[in-house]
mmCIF file of C-alpha atoms in Angstrom:
data_model
loop_
_atom_site.group_PDB
_atom_site.id
_atom_site.type_symbol
_atom_site.label_atom_id
_atom_site.label_comp_id
_atom_site.label_asym_id
_atom_site.label_seq_id
_atom_site.Cartn_x
_atom_site.Cartn_y
_atom_site.Cartn_z
ATOM 1 C CA MET A 1 -18.967 55.998 -102.390
ATOM 2 C CA SER A 2 -18.935 59.342 -100.606
ATOM 3 C CA ALA A 3 -16.122 60.429 -98.338
ATOM 4 C CA ARG A 4 -18.554 60.526 -95.459
ATOM 5 C CA SER A 5 -19.530 56.885 -95.778
ATOM 6 C CA ALA A 6 -16.025 55.737 -96.744
ATOM 7 C CA ASP A 7 -14.510 57.097 -93.538
ATOM 8 C CA ARG A 8 -17.414 56.379 -91.171
ATOM 9 C CA GLY A 9 -15.727 53.358 -89.589
ATOM 10 C CA LEU A 10 -12.365 55.081 -89.311
ATOM 11 C CA LYS A 11 -13.978 58.106 -87.693
ATOM 12 C CA ALA A 12 -15.630 55.799 -85.149
ATOM 13 C CA VAL A 13 -12.216 54.298 -84.396
ATOM 14 C CA ARG A 14 -10.819 57.812 -83.957
ATOM 15 C CA ARG A 15 -13.600 58.721 -81.495
ATOM 16 C CA VAL A 16 -12.884 55.621 -79.412
ATOM 17 C CA ARG A 17 -9.145 56.266 -79.456
ATOM 18 C CA GLU A 18 -9.670 59.929 -78.569
ATOM 19 C CA ALA A 19 -11.781 58.880 -75.570
ATOM 20 C CA ARG A 20 -9.056 56.449 -74.493
ATOM 21 C CA GLU A 21 -6.395 59.138 -74.932
ATOM 22 C CA ARG A 22 -8.468 61.612 -72.901
ATOM 23 C CA ASP A 23 -8.896 59.043 -70.107
ATOM 24 C CA SER A 24 -5.181 58.241 -70.037
ATOM 25 C CA ARG A 25 -4.352 61.976 -69.992
ATOM 26 C CA ILE A 26 -6.628 62.428 -66.981
ATOM 27 C CA GLY A 27 -4.937 59.441 -65.329
ATOM 28 C CA LEU A 28 -1.528 60.969 -66.029
ATOM 29 C CA GLN A 29 -2.603 64.300 -64.533
ATOM 30 C CA HIS A 30 -3.860 62.501 -61.423
ATOM 31 C CA ALA A 31 -0.606 60.503 -61.129
ATOM 32 C CA LEU A 32 1.491 63.660 -61.481
ATOM 33 C CA THR A 33 -0.587 65.451 -58.846
ATOM 34 C CA THR A 34 -0.164 62.517 -56.474
ATOM 35 C CA THR A 35 3.578 62.455 -57.136
ATOM 36 C CA ARG A 36 3.912 66.175 -56.386
ATOM 37 C CA ARG A 37 1.950 65.758 -53.157
ATOM 38 C CA ARG A 38 4.148 62.816 -52.100
ATOM 39 C CA GLU A 39 7.294 64.782 -52.949
ATOM 40 C CA GLU A 40 6.080 67.519 -50.613
ATOM 41 C CA ASP A 41 5.330 64.931 -47.901
ATOM 42 C CA ALA A 42 8.802 63.408 -48.258
ATOM 43 C CA THR A 43 10.431 66.833 -48.119
ATOM 44 C CA ARG A 44 8.499 67.717 -44.951
ATOM 45 C CA SER A 45 9.357 64.430 -43.244
ATOM 46 C CA ARG A 46 13.068 64.798 -44.140
ATOM 47 C CA ALA A 47 12.987 68.354 -42.780
ATOM 48 C CA ARG A 48 11.414 67.131 -39.506
ATOM 49 C CA LEU A 49 14.159 64.510 -39.139
ATOM 50 C CA GLU A 50 16.926 67.002 -39.942
ATOM 51 C CA THR A 51 15.586 69.629 -37.532
ATOM 52 C CA ALA A 52 14.963 67.196 -34.667
ATOM 53 C CA PRO A 53 16.960 68.306 -31.649
ATOM 54 C CA ALA A 54 19.998 66.292 -30.662
ATOM 55 C CA PHE A 55 20.050 64.552 -27.316
ATOM 56 C CA ALA A 56 21.520 67.045 -24.900
ATOM 57 C CA GLY A 57 21.625 64.822 -21.879
ATOM 58 C CA GLY A 58 19.357 63.389 -19.265
ATOM 59 C CA SER A 59 18.241 60.127 -17.826
ATOM 60 C CA ALA A 60 18.227 56.767 -19.543
ATOM 61 C CA ASP A 61 14.447 57.016 -20.006
ATOM 62 C CA GLU A 62 14.815 60.418 -21.681
ATOM 63 C CA TYR A 63 17.498 58.972 -23.982
ATOM 64 C CA ARG A 64 15.234 56.019 -24.824
ATOM 65 C CA LEU A 65 12.344 58.394 -25.653
ATOM 66 C CA HIS A 66 14.669 60.536 -27.790
ATOM 67 C CA SER A 67 15.884 57.428 -29.628
ATOM 68 C CA LEU A 68 12.314 56.230 -30.206
ATOM 69 C CA ARG A 69 11.322 59.657 -31.505
ATOM 70 C CA GLY A 70 14.310 59.669 -33.886
ATOM 71 C CA ALA A 71 13.526 56.123 -35.049
ATOM 72 C CA GLY A 72 9.924 57.149 -35.656
ATOM 73 C CA LEU A 73 11.000 60.145 -37.730
ATOM 74 C CA ALA A 74 13.441 57.968 -39.706
ATOM 75 C CA GLY A 75 10.678 55.417 -40.291
ATOM 76 C CA GLU A 76 8.370 58.188 -41.506
ATOM 77 C CA VAL A 77 11.063 59.369 -43.948
ATOM 78 C CA ALA A 78 11.494 55.808 -45.247
ATOM 79 C CA ARG A 79 7.721 55.378 -45.696
ATOM 80 C CA THR A 80 7.251 58.702 -47.500
ATOM 81 C CA GLU A 81 10.203 58.032 -49.790
ATOM 82 C CA GLU A 82 8.878 54.559 -50.631
ATOM 83 C CA LEU A 83 5.474 56.075 -51.418
ATOM 84 C CA LEU A 84 7.239 58.655 -53.565
ATOM 85 C CA ARG A 85 9.147 55.958 -55.493
ATOM 86 C CA SER A 86 5.964 53.977 -56.164
ATOM 87 C CA SER A 87 4.145 57.151 -57.153
ATOM 88 C CA ARG A 88 6.902 57.996 -59.645
ATOM 89 C CA THR A 89 6.634 54.488 -61.090
ATOM 90 C CA VAL A 90 2.891 54.908 -61.542
ATOM 91 C CA ALA A 91 3.399 58.343 -63.135
ATOM 92 C CA ASP A 92 5.991 56.929 -65.546
ATOM 93 C CA GLU A 93 3.609 54.145 -66.593
ATOM 94 C CA ALA A 94 0.743 56.637 -66.964
ATOM 95 C CA ARG A 95 2.958 58.832 -69.168
ATOM 96 C CA ARG A 96 3.907 55.825 -71.321
ATOM 97 C CA ARG A 97 0.262 54.797 -71.757
ATOM 98 C CA TRP A 98 -0.847 58.328 -72.576
ATOM 99 C CA ALA A 99 1.906 58.669 -75.186
ATOM 100 C CA GLY A 100 0.824 55.378 -76.773
ATOM 101 C CA ASP A 101 -2.824 56.422 -76.816
ATOM 102 C CA ARG A 102 -1.917 59.822 -78.252
ATOM 103 C CA GLN A 103 0.118 58.094 -80.969
ATOM 104 C CA ALA A 104 -2.820 55.801 -81.799
ATOM 105 C CA VAL A 105 -5.083 58.828 -82.305
ATOM 106 C CA ARG A 106 -2.470 60.478 -84.515
ATOM 107 C CA VAL A 107 -2.159 57.350 -86.661
ATOM 108 C CA VAL A 108 -5.900 57.397 -87.379
ATOM 109 C CA GLU A 109 -5.804 61.128 -88.105
ATOM 110 C CA LEU A 110 -2.936 60.645 -90.551
ATOM 111 C CA LEU A 111 -4.830 57.846 -92.285
ATOM 112 C CA LEU A 112 -7.914 60.061 -92.605
ATOM 113 C CA GLU A 113 -5.750 62.877 -93.992
ATOM 114 C CA ARG A 114 -4.137 60.507 -96.496
ATOM 115 C CA ARG A 115 -7.529 59.227 -97.629
ATOM 116 C CA ALA A 116 -8.773 62.799 -98.064
ATOM 117 C CA ALA A 117 -5.653 63.658 -100.111
ATOM 118 C CA GLU A 118 -6.199 60.592 -102.295
ATOM 119 C CA ARG A 119 -9.821 61.624 -102.892
ATOM 120 C CA ARG A 120 -8.704 65.165 -103.808
ATOM 121 C CA ALA A 121 -6.128 63.768 -106.228
ATOM 122 C CA GLU A 122 -8.722 61.471 -107.798
ATOM 123 C CA ARG A 123 -11.148 64.385 -108.196
ATOM 124 C CA ALA A 124 -8.379 66.431 -109.824
ATOM 125 C CA ARG A 125 -7.594 63.562 -112.223
ATOM 126 C CA LEU A 126 -11.275 63.221 -113.158
ATOM 127 C CA GLU A 127 -11.602 66.969 -113.639
ATOM 128 C CA ALA A 128 -8.476 67.043 -115.844
ATOM 129 C CA ARG A 129 -9.829 64.117 -117.871
ATOM 130 C CA ASP A 130 -13.165 65.902 -118.354
ATOM 131 C CA LEU A 131 -11.398 69.127 -119.344
ATOM 132 C CA ASP A 132 -9.235 67.224 -121.833
ATOM 133 C CA GLU A 133 -12.363 65.633 -123.300
ATOM 134 C CA LEU A 134 -14.045 69.017 -123.642
ATOM 135 C CA ALA A 135 -10.947 70.553 -125.204
ATOM 136 C CA GLY A 136 -10.750 67.670 -127.682
ATOM 137 C CA GLN A 137 -14.390 68.097 -128.653
ATOM 138 C CA ALA A 138 -13.914 71.837 -129.118
ATOM 139 C CA TRP A 139 -10.871 71.229 -131.322
ATOM 140 C CA VAL A 140 -12.790 68.729 -133.466
ATOM 141 C CA ARG A 141 -15.681 71.168 -133.846
ATOM 142 C CA ALA A 142 -13.303 73.949 -134.850
ATOM 143 C CA ARG A 143 -11.672 71.739 -137.468
ATOM 144 C CA VAL A 144 -14.936 70.408 -138.877
ATOM 145 C CA ALA A 145 -16.944 73.612 -138.725
ATOM 146 C CA PRO A 146 -15.317 75.435 -141.713
ATOM 147 C CA GLU A 147 -15.752 72.382 -143.937
ATOM 148 C CA THR A 148 -19.435 71.814 -143.172
ATOM 149 C CA ALA A 149 -20.543 75.384 -142.947
ATOM 150 C CA PRO A 150 -22.801 76.573 -145.760
ATOM 151 C CA PRO A 151 -21.037 78.731 -148.322
ATOM 152 C CA ARG A 152 -21.306 82.409 -147.781
ATOM 153 C CA THR A 153 -22.868 84.483 -150.431
ATOM 154 C CA PRO A 154 -21.396 87.871 -151.083
ATOM 155 C CA ARG A 155 -23.720 90.746 -150.492
ATOM 156 C CA SER A 156 -24.190 93.149 -153.290
#
């Protein structure tokens, strides 16, 4: 059986696993991009809350509006940080899946490499056996040749 046909099924498995690994890598890249964007959003919302002016004085209605504005900014910070936490969770899961898919591809590649090494070793054993056979035949011919050769006649 040729190496090509012997590894056909395993190569098909590798192609499928490579496609899965590529898809999970793209998913990981998307998750990381989303996480970075949400980190920026959370940083901006925290900065807006920290730079909001303090209540300097005024009527009760102005104080109520200031309090509502502060509560709104605090709520925005809480929402962006919750989105950031969930985004990090998704990114961690995407990283775990990609690593597993990458490992699955590597396992198939290692198996293909091992099979190729075994075939090379088998070819080397067969070649050594053939060379030993040829060397043995040459030795037998060398030993038998002087005994069966016609006698030489001296030239006068």
